[in-house]
Coordinates of C-alpha atoms in Angstrom, one line a residue:
Chain A
M1 CA 0.0 0.0 0.0
Q2 CA 1.2 3.5 -0.8
L3 CA 1.9 6.0 2.0
S4 CA -0.9 8.3 0.8
D5 CA -3.4 5.3 0.8
Q6 CA -2.2 4.4 4.3
I7 CA -2.7 8.0 5.4
A8 CA -6.2 8.0 3.9
Q9 CA -7.0 4.8 5.9
Y10 CA -5.7 6.3 9.1
L11 CA -7.8 9.4 8.6
V12 CA -11.0 7.4 8.1
S13 CA -10.5 5.4 11.2
G14 CA -9.3 8.5 13.1
L15 CA -12.4 10.4 12.1
S16 CA -14.7 7.6 13.4
T17 CA -13.0 7.4 16.8
G18 CA -12.9 11.2 16.8
A19 CA -16.6 11.2 16.4
I20 CA -16.9 9.1 19.6
Y21 CA -14.6 11.5 21.4
A22 CA -16.8 14.4 20.3
L23 CA -19.9 12.8 21.7
I24 CA -18.2 12.1 25.0
G25 CA -16.7 15.6 25.0
I26 CA -20.1 17.3 24.5
G27 CA -21.3 15.3 27.5
F28 CA -18.5 16.9 29.6
A29 CA -19.3 20.4 28.2
I30 CA -23.1 20.2 28.9
I31 CA -22.5 19.3 32.6
Y32 CA -19.7 21.8 32.9
N33 CA -21.8 24.6 31.4
S34 CA -24.7 24.2 33.7
T35 CA -22.8 23.3 36.9
E36 CA -19.1 24.1 36.5
I37 CA -18.5 20.5 37.4
I38 CA -16.1 18.3 35.3
N39 CA -17.8 14.9 35.7
F40 CA -14.9 12.5 36.1
A41 CA -17.4 9.7 35.9
Q42 CA -18.4 10.5 32.3
G43 CA -16.2 7.8 30.9
E44 CA -17.9 5.2 33.2
L45 CA -21.3 6.2 31.6
V46 CA -19.7 5.4 28.2
M47 CA -18.6 2.0 29.5
L48 CA -22.1 1.4 31.0
G49 CA -23.6 2.0 27.6
G50 CA -21.6 -0.8 26.0
M51 CA -21.9 -3.2 29.0
F52 CA -25.7 -2.7 29.3
T53 CA -26.2 -3.4 25.6
L54 CA -24.2 -6.6 26.0
F55 CA -26.3 -7.6 29.0
F56 CA -29.6 -7.0 27.3
L57 CA -28.4 -8.7 24.1
N58 CA -26.8 -11.8 25.6
V59 CA -28.6 -12.3 28.9
T60 CA -32.2 -11.2 28.1
R61 CA -31.8 -12.2 24.4
L62 CA -33.5 -9.1 23.1
P63 CA -32.9 -7.9 19.5
L64 CA -30.1 -5.4 19.1
P65 CA -32.2 -2.2 18.5
I66 CA -34.2 -2.8 21.6
A67 CA -31.1 -3.7 23.6
I68 CA -29.5 -0.5 22.6
L69 CA -32.6 1.6 23.6
L70 CA -32.8 -0.1 27.0
A71 CA -29.0 0.3 27.5
V72 CA -29.3 4.1 26.9
A73 CA -32.2 4.2 29.3
A74 CA -30.4 2.2 32.0
T75 CA -27.3 4.4 31.6
T76 CA -29.4 7.5 31.8
V77 CA -31.0 6.3 35.0
S78 CA -27.5 5.6 36.4
G79 CA -26.4 9.1 35.5
I80 CA -29.5 10.6 37.2
L81 CA -29.0 8.4 40.3
F82 CA -25.4 9.5 40.5
E83 CA -26.4 13.2 40.4
R84 CA -29.2 12.7 43.0
L85 CA -27.1 10.8 45.5
T86 CA -23.8 12.6 45.3
I87 CA -24.0 16.0 43.7
R88 CA -27.3 17.3 44.9
P89 CA -26.9 16.7 48.6
L90 CA -23.8 18.9 48.7
K91 CA -24.5 22.2 50.3
S92 CA -21.5 24.4 49.5
P93 CA -19.2 22.2 47.5
S94 CA -15.6 23.3 46.7
Q95 CA -14.1 22.5 43.4
I96 CA -11.7 20.0 45.0
S97 CA -14.5 18.1 46.7
L98 CA -16.5 17.9 43.5
I99 CA -13.4 16.5 41.7
I100 CA -12.9 13.9 44.4
I101 CA -16.6 13.0 44.5
T102 CA -16.9 12.4 40.8
I103 CA -13.6 10.4 40.9
G104 CA -15.0 8.4 43.7
G105 CA -18.2 7.9 41.6
S106 CA -16.1 6.8 38.6
I107 CA -14.3 4.1 40.5
L108 CA -17.4 3.0 42.4
I109 CA -19.2 2.5 39.1
R110 CA -16.2 0.7 37.6
G111 CA -16.0 -1.5 40.7
I112 CA -19.7 -2.4 40.5
A113 CA -19.4 -3.1 36.8
M114 CA -16.4 -5.4 37.5
T115 CA -18.2 -7.4 40.1
V116 CA -21.4 -7.7 38.0
W117 CA -19.8 -8.4 34.6
G118 CA -16.3 -9.7 35.5
K119 CA -13.0 -8.6 34.1
D120 CA -13.2 -10.1 30.6
T121 CA -13.3 -8.0 27.5
H122 CA -16.4 -8.5 25.4
S123 CA -17.2 -7.6 21.8
L124 CA -20.5 -6.4 20.5
P125 CA -21.7 -7.6 17.1
A126 CA -21.4 -5.0 14.3
F127 CA -24.8 -3.4 13.6
S128 CA -24.9 -4.5 10.0
G129 CA -22.3 -7.0 9.0
S130 CA -18.5 -6.4 8.8
E131 CA -18.1 -6.5 5.0
P132 CA -15.7 -3.6 4.3
L133 CA -16.7 -1.1 1.6
S134 CA -14.0 0.7 -0.4
I135 CA -14.3 4.4 -0.8
G136 CA -11.5 5.8 -3.0
A137 CA -8.2 4.5 -1.6
A138 CA -9.5 3.7 1.9
T139 CA -11.7 0.9 3.0
I140 CA -14.5 1.6 5.5
L141 CA -16.5 -0.7 7.7
P142 CA -20.3 -0.4 7.9
Q143 CA -19.8 0.3 11.6
H144 CA -17.9 3.4 10.7
L145 CA -20.9 4.6 8.7
W146 CA -23.1 3.9 11.7
I147 CA -20.8 5.9 13.9
F148 CA -20.7 8.9 11.5
G149 CA -24.5 8.8 11.0
L150 CA -25.6 8.3 14.6
T151 CA -23.0 10.9 15.9
A152 CA -24.3 13.4 13.4
I153 CA -27.9 12.8 14.4
A154 CA -27.1 13.0 18.1
I155 CA -25.2 16.3 17.6
I156 CA -28.0 17.8 15.5
A157 CA -30.7 16.7 17.9
N158 CA -28.7 18.1 20.8
K159 CA -28.3 21.4 19.0
L160 CA -32.0 21.6 18.2
F161 CA -32.9 20.8 21.8
F162 CA -30.8 23.6 23.2
Q163 CA -31.9 26.0 20.4
Y164 CA -35.6 25.5 20.2
T165 CA -37.1 23.8 23.2
I166 CA -38.1 25.6 26.4
T167 CA -36.1 23.2 28.6
G168 CA -33.1 23.6 26.4
K169 CA -33.3 27.4 26.6
A170 CA -33.8 27.2 30.3
M171 CA -30.6 25.1 30.5
R172 CA -28.7 27.7 28.5
A173 CA -30.0 30.4 30.8
C174 CA -28.6 28.3 33.8
A175 CA -25.3 28.0 31.9
A176 CA -25.1 31.8 31.4
N177 CA -26.0 32.7 34.9
R178 CA -27.4 30.4 37.5
R179 CA -28.6 33.0 39.9
A180 CA -30.4 35.0 37.3
A181 CA -31.9 31.9 35.9
G182 CA -33.2 31.0 39.4
L183 CA -34.6 34.5 39.8
V184 CA -36.7 34.3 36.7
G185 CA -38.2 31.1 38.0
I186 CA -36.1 28.4 36.3
D187 CA -35.7 25.3 38.5
V188 CA -31.9 25.3 38.5
K189 CA -31.6 21.9 40.3
R190 CA -33.8 20.2 37.7
M191 CA -31.7 21.7 34.9
V192 CA -28.6 20.2 36.6
L193 CA -30.3 16.9 36.7
F194 CA -31.3 17.2 33.0
S195 CA -27.7 18.0 32.1
F196 CA -26.5 14.8 33.7
A197 CA -29.3 12.9 31.9
I198 CA -28.4 14.3 28.5
S199 CA -24.7 13.7 28.9
A200 CA -25.5 10.1 30.0
I201 CA -27.5 9.6 26.8
L202 CA -24.7 11.0 24.6
G203 CA -22.0 9.1 26.5
S204 CA -23.9 5.8 26.5
L205 CA -24.6 6.2 22.8
A206 CA -20.9 6.7 22.2
G207 CA -20.0 3.6 24.2
I208 CA -22.5 1.5 22.3
I209 CA -21.6 2.5 18.8
V210 CA -17.8 2.1 19.4
A211 CA -18.1 -1.3 21.1
P212 CA -18.3 -3.4 18.0
L213 CA -15.0 -1.9 16.8
T214 CA -12.9 -1.7 19.9
M215 CA -14.3 -4.3 22.4
T216 CA -15.5 -3.3 25.8
S217 CA -14.8 -4.2 29.4
Y218 CA -15.4 -2.7 32.8
D219 CA -12.3 -0.4 32.6
V220 CA -12.6 1.1 29.1
G221 CA -14.2 4.2 30.6
I222 CA -11.0 5.8 31.9
M223 CA -9.3 6.3 28.5
L224 CA -12.5 7.1 26.6
G225 CA -13.5 9.6 29.3
L226 CA -10.2 11.3 29.3
K227 CA -10.0 11.5 25.5
G228 CA -13.6 12.9 25.5
F229 CA -12.4 15.5 28.0
C230 CA -9.4 16.3 25.7
A231 CA -11.8 16.9 22.8
A232 CA -13.9 19.2 25.0
I233 CA -10.8 21.1 26.1
I234 CA -9.7 21.6 22.5
G235 CA -13.2 22.9 21.8
G236 CA -13.0 25.3 24.8
L237 CA -15.7 23.3 26.7
S238 CA -18.3 24.8 24.3
G239 CA -20.7 21.9 23.8
G240 CA -21.1 22.9 20.2
I241 CA -19.1 22.7 17.0
G242 CA -15.8 23.4 18.7
T243 CA -15.9 20.2 20.6
V244 CA -16.9 18.2 17.5
L245 CA -13.9 19.6 15.7
G246 CA -11.8 19.0 18.7
G247 CA -12.9 15.3 18.8
L248 CA -12.3 14.8 15.1
L249 CA -8.9 16.5 15.3
L250 CA -7.8 14.4 18.3
G251 CA -9.0 11.2 16.6
M252 CA -7.1 11.9 13.4
L253 CA -3.9 13.0 15.2
E254 CA -4.0 9.9 17.4
S255 CA -4.6 7.6 14.5
L256 CA -1.9 9.1 12.4
G257 CA 0.5 9.0 15.4
A258 CA -0.3 5.4 16.0
G259 CA 0.1 4.4 12.4
L260 CA 3.2 6.5 11.5
I261 CA 5.1 6.7 14.8
S262 CA 4.2 4.0 17.3
S263 CA 1.0 2.2 18.2
G264 CA 2.2 1.6 21.8
Y265 CA 2.4 5.3 22.4
K266 CA -1.0 6.0 20.9
D267 CA -2.7 6.9 24.2
A268 CA 0.3 9.0 25.2
I269 CA -0.2 11.1 22.1
A270 CA -3.7 12.2 23.2
F271 CA -2.4 13.2 26.6
I272 CA 0.6 15.1 25.2
I273 CA -1.9 17.1 23.1
L274 CA -4.1 17.6 26.2
L275 CA -1.1 18.9 28.2
L276 CA 0.0 21.2 25.3
I277 CA -3.4 22.7 24.9
L278 CA -3.8 23.2 28.7
F279 CA -0.4 24.9 28.9
I280 CA -0.6 27.0 25.8
R281 CA -4.3 27.7 25.2
P282 CA -6.4 26.5 28.2
Q283 CA -9.4 28.3 26.7
G284 CA -9.2 25.8 23.8
L285 CA -8.3 26.2 20.2
F286 CA -11.8 27.5 19.4
G287 CA -12.7 29.1 22.7
K288 CA -12.7 32.8 23.7
A289 CA -10.4 33.9 26.6
Q290 CA -12.1 34.4 29.9
T291 CA -11.1 36.3 32.9
D292 CA -11.5 35.2 36.4
R293 CA -13.4 37.4 38.8
V294 CA -12.4 37.3 42.4
Chain B
M1 CA 9.4 20.9 75.3
N2 CA 6.2 21.8 73.5
L3 CA 3.3 19.5 72.9
E4 CA 4.1 18.9 69.2
V5 CA 7.5 17.5 70.1
I6 CA 6.1 15.3 72.8
K7 CA 3.4 14.0 70.4
F8 CA 6.1 13.2 67.8
L9 CA 8.4 11.5 70.3
I10 CA 5.5 9.3 71.6
L11 CA 4.8 8.2 68.0
T12 CA 8.5 7.5 67.3
T13 CA 8.7 5.3 70.4
I14 CA 5.6 3.3 69.5
I15 CA 6.8 2.8 66.0
L16 CA 10.3 1.7 67.1
L17 CA 9.0 -0.6 69.7
L18 CA 6.3 -2.2 67.5
P19 CA 8.5 -5.0 66.1
V20 CA 9.1 -6.3 69.7
T21 CA 5.4 -7.4 69.9
I22 CA 5.2 -8.4 66.2
Q23 CA 7.4 -11.3 65.3
E24 CA 5.6 -12.5 62.2
G25 CA 7.4 -11.6 58.9
Y26 CA 4.2 -11.2 56.9
L27 CA 2.8 -8.5 59.3
L28 CA 6.1 -6.7 59.4
N29 CA 6.1 -6.7 55.6
V30 CA 2.6 -5.1 55.6
L31 CA 4.0 -2.5 58.0
V32 CA 6.9 -1.8 55.6
F33 CA 4.2 -0.9 53.1
V34 CA 2.4 1.3 55.6
G35 CA 5.6 3.2 56.0
I36 CA 6.1 3.7 52.2
H37 CA 2.5 4.7 51.8
T38 CA 2.7 7.1 54.7
M39 CA 5.7 8.9 53.1
L40 CA 3.6 9.2 49.9
A41 CA 0.5 10.4 51.6
V42 CA 2.4 12.9 53.7
A43 CA 4.1 14.2 50.5
L44 CA 0.7 14.4 48.7
N45 CA -0.9 16.1 51.6
L46 CA 1.6 18.9 51.6
L47 CA 0.3 19.7 48.1
L48 CA -3.3 18.7 48.3
G49 CA -4.1 19.5 52.0
Y50 CA -1.9 22.5 52.7
A51 CA -1.6 24.2 49.4
G52 CA -5.0 23.1 48.1
Q53 CA -3.6 21.9 44.8
I54 CA -4.8 18.5 43.6
S55 CA -2.5 16.0 41.9
L56 CA -3.8 12.8 40.3
G57 CA -0.4 11.9 38.9
Q58 CA 1.5 11.2 42.2
A59 CA 2.0 7.5 41.3
G60 CA 3.9 8.6 38.3
F61 CA 6.6 10.3 40.5
F62 CA 6.6 7.3 42.8
G63 CA 7.2 5.1 39.8
L64 CA 9.9 7.4 38.3
G65 CA 11.8 7.2 41.6
A66 CA 11.5 3.4 41.6
Y67 CA 12.5 3.0 38.0
L68 CA 15.4 5.4 38.1
S69 CA 16.7 3.6 41.2
G70 CA 16.1 0.2 39.7
I71 CA 17.7 1.0 36.3
L72 CA 20.7 2.7 37.8
T73 CA 21.5 -0.2 40.2
A74 CA 20.2 -3.3 38.4
T75 CA 21.3 -2.4 34.9
H76 CA 24.2 0.0 35.5
G77 CA 25.5 -1.4 38.8
L78 CA 25.5 1.9 40.7
N79 CA 25.6 2.1 44.5
P80 CA 22.0 2.1 45.7
W81 CA 22.3 5.1 48.0
L82 CA 23.8 7.1 45.1
A83 CA 21.0 5.9 42.9
I84 CA 18.4 7.2 45.4
A85 CA 20.1 10.6 45.5
I86 CA 20.2 10.8 41.7
A87 CA 16.5 9.6 41.4
A88 CA 15.3 12.1 44.0
T89 CA 17.2 15.0 42.5
T90 CA 16.1 14.2 39.0
V91 CA 12.5 13.8 39.8
T92 CA 12.5 17.0 41.9
L93 CA 14.0 18.9 39.0
I94 CA 11.6 17.4 36.5
A95 CA 8.6 18.4 38.7
F96 CA 10.1 21.8 39.3
I97 CA 10.3 22.4 35.5
V98 CA 6.8 21.0 34.6
G99 CA 5.4 22.6 37.7
F100 CA 5.5 26.1 36.2
P101 CA 3.0 25.4 33.4
I102 CA 1.0 22.8 35.3
L103 CA 0.4 24.8 38.5
K104 CA -0.8 27.8 36.4
L105 CA -3.9 25.7 36.0
K106 CA -6.6 25.5 38.7
G107 CA -9.2 23.0 39.9
H108 CA -10.3 20.4 37.4
Y109 CA -7.8 21.6 34.8
L110 CA -5.0 20.9 37.2
A111 CA -6.6 17.5 38.1
M112 CA -6.7 16.6 34.4
A113 CA -3.2 17.8 33.6
T114 CA -1.6 15.9 36.5
L115 CA -3.7 12.9 35.6
G116 CA -2.5 13.1 32.0
L117 CA 1.1 13.5 33.2
G118 CA 0.8 10.4 35.4
I119 CA -0.7 8.3 32.5
I120 CA 2.1 9.4 30.1
I121 CA 4.7 8.3 32.6
Y122 CA 2.9 5.0 33.1
I123 CA 2.7 4.4 29.3
I124 CA 6.5 5.0 29.1
F125 CA 7.1 2.4 31.8
N126 CA 5.1 -0.1 29.7
E127 CA 6.5 0.8 26.3
A128 CA 10.1 1.6 26.8
V129 CA 10.8 -2.2 27.0
E130 CA 14.6 -2.0 26.4
I131 CA 15.0 0.3 29.4
T132 CA 12.2 -0.7 31.8
G133 CA 11.6 -4.3 31.0
G134 CA 8.0 -3.3 29.8
P135 CA 4.9 -4.9 31.3
S136 CA 6.9 -7.9 32.8
G137 CA 8.9 -5.5 35.0
L138 CA 12.5 -5.0 36.2
S139 CA 14.1 -7.5 38.5
G140 CA 17.4 -7.9 40.3
I141 CA 17.4 -4.6 42.1
P142 CA 19.8 -4.8 45.0
N143 CA 18.9 -4.3 48.6
L144 CA 20.3 -1.3 50.4
S145 CA 23.2 -1.8 52.8
L146 CA 24.8 0.3 55.5
G147 CA 28.4 -0.8 56.4
S148 CA 28.1 -4.5 57.1
I149 CA 24.3 -4.4 57.6
K150 CA 22.3 -5.5 54.5
F151 CA 18.6 -4.6 54.5
D152 CA 17.4 -7.9 53.3
S153 CA 15.0 -9.1 56.1
D154 CA 11.5 -7.8 57.0
L155 CA 12.7 -6.6 60.3
K156 CA 15.7 -4.6 58.9
N157 CA 13.5 -3.2 56.2
Y158 CA 11.0 -2.2 58.8
Y159 CA 13.5 -0.1 60.6
L160 CA 15.0 1.3 57.4
I161 CA 11.7 2.4 56.0
W162 CA 10.3 3.8 59.3
V163 CA 13.3 5.7 60.3
I164 CA 13.2 7.5 56.9
T165 CA 9.4 7.9 57.1
L166 CA 9.7 9.4 60.6
I167 CA 12.3 11.8 59.3
C168 CA 10.0 12.8 56.4
M169 CA 7.1 13.3 58.9
G170 CA 9.3 15.4 61.2
L171 CA 10.5 17.6 58.4
S172 CA 6.9 18.0 57.1
L173 CA 5.6 18.9 60.5
N174 CA 8.4 21.4 60.8
L175 CA 7.5 22.8 57.4
V176 CA 3.8 23.2 57.9
H177 CA 4.3 25.0 61.3
S178 CA 6.7 27.4 59.8
R179 CA 6.2 30.6 57.9
I180 CA 6.0 28.6 54.7
G181 CA 3.2 26.5 56.1
R182 CA 1.2 29.5 56.9
A183 CA 1.8 30.9 53.4
L184 CA 0.7 27.6 51.9
R185 CA -2.6 27.7 53.9
S186 CA -3.2 31.2 52.8
I187 CA -2.9 30.1 49.1
H188 CA -5.4 27.4 49.9
D189 CA -7.9 29.9 51.3
S190 CA -7.5 32.5 48.7
E191 CA -4.6 32.7 46.3
V192 CA -5.3 36.3 45.4
A193 CA -5.4 37.4 49.0
A194 CA -2.1 35.5 49.6
R195 CA -0.6 37.3 46.7
V196 CA -1.8 40.7 48.0
M197 CA -0.1 39.9 51.3
G198 CA 3.2 39.4 49.5
V199 CA 3.3 35.6 49.1
N200 CA 4.9 34.5 45.9
A201 CA 2.1 32.1 45.3
R202 CA 3.3 30.9 41.9
L203 CA 6.8 30.0 43.0
L204 CA 5.7 28.5 46.3
K205 CA 3.2 26.2 44.7
V206 CA 5.8 25.0 42.2
Q207 CA 8.3 24.4 45.1
I208 CA 5.8 22.4 47.1
F209 CA 4.9 20.4 44.0
A210 CA 8.6 19.6 43.4
L211 CA 9.1 18.8 47.0
S212 CA 6.1 16.5 47.0
A213 CA 7.3 14.8 43.8
G214 CA 10.8 14.4 45.2
L215 CA 9.6 12.8 48.5
S216 CA 7.4 10.5 46.4
A217 CA 10.5 9.5 44.3
I218 CA 12.4 8.7 47.5
A219 CA 9.5 6.5 48.6
G220 CA 9.7 4.9 45.1
S221 CA 13.4 4.2 45.4
L222 CA 13.0 2.7 48.8
Y223 CA 10.1 0.6 47.4
A224 CA 12.3 -0.7 44.6
H225 CA 15.2 -1.6 46.9
T226 CA 13.1 -3.4 49.4
M227 CA 11.0 -5.3 46.9
T228 CA 13.9 -5.9 44.5
F229 CA 11.4 -6.1 41.7
I230 CA 9.1 -3.5 40.1
A231 CA 6.5 -3.6 37.4
P232 CA 4.4 -0.8 35.8
A233 CA 1.1 -2.0 37.4
S234 CA 2.1 -0.6 40.8
F235 CA 2.4 2.9 39.4
G236 CA -0.9 3.4 37.5
F237 CA -3.8 5.8 37.8
N238 CA -5.5 3.6 40.4
F239 CA -2.6 4.0 42.8
S240 CA -2.8 7.8 42.4
V241 CA -6.4 7.7 43.3
E242 CA -5.6 5.4 46.2
L243 CA -3.1 7.9 47.5
V244 CA -5.7 10.7 47.3
T245 CA -8.1 8.5 49.2
M246 CA -5.5 8.0 52.0
V247 CA -5.1 11.8 52.3
I248 CA -8.8 12.4 52.3
I249 CA -9.6 9.7 54.9
G250 CA -6.8 10.8 57.2
G251 CA -7.7 14.4 56.8
L252 CA -6.5 17.2 54.6
A253 CA -3.8 19.3 56.1
S254 CA -2.9 16.8 58.8
V255 CA 0.5 15.0 58.8
Y256 CA -0.7 12.5 61.4
G257 CA -3.9 12.0 59.5
S258 CA -1.9 10.9 56.5
L259 CA -0.3 8.2 58.6
L260 CA -3.7 7.1 59.8
G261 CA -5.1 7.1 56.2
A262 CA -2.1 5.2 54.8
A263 CA -2.3 2.7 57.7
L264 CA -6.0 2.1 57.3
L265 CA -5.9 1.7 53.5
T266 CA -2.9 -0.6 53.6
V267 CA -3.8 -2.8 56.5
L268 CA -7.6 -3.2 55.8
P269 CA -7.3 -4.7 52.3
E270 CA -4.7 -7.1 53.7
M271 CA -7.1 -8.2 56.4
L272 CA -10.0 -8.5 53.9
R273 CA -8.1 -10.6 51.4
A274 CA -11.2 -12.5 50.7
F275 CA -12.8 -9.4 49.4
Q276 CA -9.8 -8.5 47.2
D277 CA -11.8 -7.6 44.1
Y278 CA -14.2 -5.4 46.1
D279 CA -11.6 -3.0 47.3
I280 CA -12.1 -0.8 44.3
I281 CA -15.7 -0.4 45.3
V282 CA -14.7 0.3 48.9
Y283 CA -12.3 3.1 47.7
G284 CA -15.0 4.7 45.6
F285 CA -17.5 4.6 48.4
L286 CA -15.1 5.9 51.0
L287 CA -14.0 8.8 48.7
I288 CA -17.6 9.9 48.1
V289 CA -18.9 9.4 51.7
M290 CA -15.9 11.0 53.4
T291 CA -15.9 14.0 51.1
M292 CA -19.6 14.4 51.6
Y293 CA -20.0 13.8 55.3
M294 CA -16.6 14.1 56.8
P295 CA -14.6 16.5 54.8
G296 CA -12.1 17.0 57.6
G297 CA -11.1 13.3 57.6
L298 CA -11.5 10.7 60.3
V299 CA -9.7 12.5 63.1
K300 CA -11.3 15.9 62.8
G301 CA -14.6 14.3 61.6
G302 CA -14.7 12.1 64.7
V303 CA -14.1 15.0 67.0
T304 CA -16.8 17.1 65.4
L305 CA -19.2 14.2 65.5
F306 CA -18.5 13.6 69.1
T307 CA -19.0 17.3 70.0
A308 CA -22.2 17.4 68.0
L309 CA -23.5 14.4 69.8
K310 CA -22.6 15.9 73.2
V311 CA -24.5 19.1 72.4
K312 CA -27.5 17.1 71.2
L313 CA -27.5 15.0 74.4
N314 CA -27.2 18.1 76.5
K315 CA -30.1 19.7 74.7
L316 CA -32.2 16.6 75.2
R317 CA -31.4 16.6 78.9
M318 CA -32.1 20.3 79.2
G319 CA -35.4 19.8 77.2
S320 CA -36.6 17.0 79.4
A321 CA -35.7 18.6 82.7
P322 CA -38.6 20.3 84.4
N323 CA -38.7 24.1 84.5
A324 CA -35.4 24.2 82.6

């Protein structure tokens, strides 16, 4: 294979993992914008999406589409429970305590998943066969198409929700100014709950559509979550197109790095990018600079 | 003699006399781990508890110390004490240099950056197979020796580790009760106010970060020389979280608390061997519950709980007394 063909191939697979990172990253951004919390358990919701699908598919023997819907629902309930039990009871949380609580939540969920489903890695069947299609110089799996399609739908639905529904607008108001939103009669606590629910939906969807390509196990959440965060940071924690571009960029750089430099250091590449962005432009490549008020 | 010194001397006596009552090698070995973990927790507490800066990459510095010591002695045949000195200096310098950009970040950005740094270090341990031995680890690391004494038994290691741990604790107690300690706490409360009062917050944070990393590296070196074998699995993200848990359970900004947290989280899992796989659940649960309901840690939390109960009891008594 020629180098240009190889690069085209890396770009295709990079774009599809990038789309996953984008979905996870938007989940981070939605919670951050309405609560200023970085939910370190976001990756675990992604893992739960894949594991619940497996459970409904293998144990209850339901057809794939129904298993997926139930898995998204179950993950969303987990996200809501997490918010209700750990975030809401806090009276005046400091940033450090929120970090520690969400980290605690992430390892608690991981531990429970490990005891319930064991330590093995599982694979999910591809949604529609695994016969590769060739597009130009690169070949593409049907699962890649599913990833692109479902990610695009999820992002557009998300955008429409925040742009046109009353709830979406109320959540944007909370993001802009929680106190003011509360004063005009918006139930801020409920909006926080919604933000956890929406990010659980997006996260679990990401975990489900990527599982046929990469396998899943109780501990895949750490890496996926961190890379989603990386995408969100590149996008300036915007929850919009910035994070999508951030995810795609990260996916492609990682895939090129793994293919052309070293596959063993693939994960390190994402973190080096994360550190560079944090050091040089913590407001993100696409974000506006902010000033801290004291 | 003031109270602090007496407290410390009592602790020292207990620790030095403990092996008299414990003869069993296995238990002594667990206590060696308690010592190493105490050193790590005290080091992390300087940063997290006193300066209020979180680090989720502490296991990386611990590992760097262990690997530098291991590689210098096992592969290059250097004297172990010299290796420890080189490892500690190198890691302190590295942390000092990366500290400037990293500690410019705050809160969750800082958490993510330190986490990323820790994972990069962990990946290098796994991938640089020619130097580190990769996932199967590095063996043949020599024990430390002092004159004709070779630290190769559990009892000797116990004294080696605990003497150094006590020195670390003594130095840390000294530090936090000094002007620097007060400056650190002022950064924790309000960095801007600290700056206004003339504290060079930026430099001080970086210095504490470097000190904390350097102490962790010493703990790592000692770990390598007592175990004589190291593998990347001991220095991953989970261990960083475990260290944060020790600090939180013992209590932020408490040197003795770190000893308590390290002891609890090292001894309990050993006693609950049967529940091995559940310890991750226990850590998660403890992190959440402690942060939510006992943010001061076990020592302070216990005292507050006790006072609250007493007040409540008094109130009940007053309420039930006639004509009160």
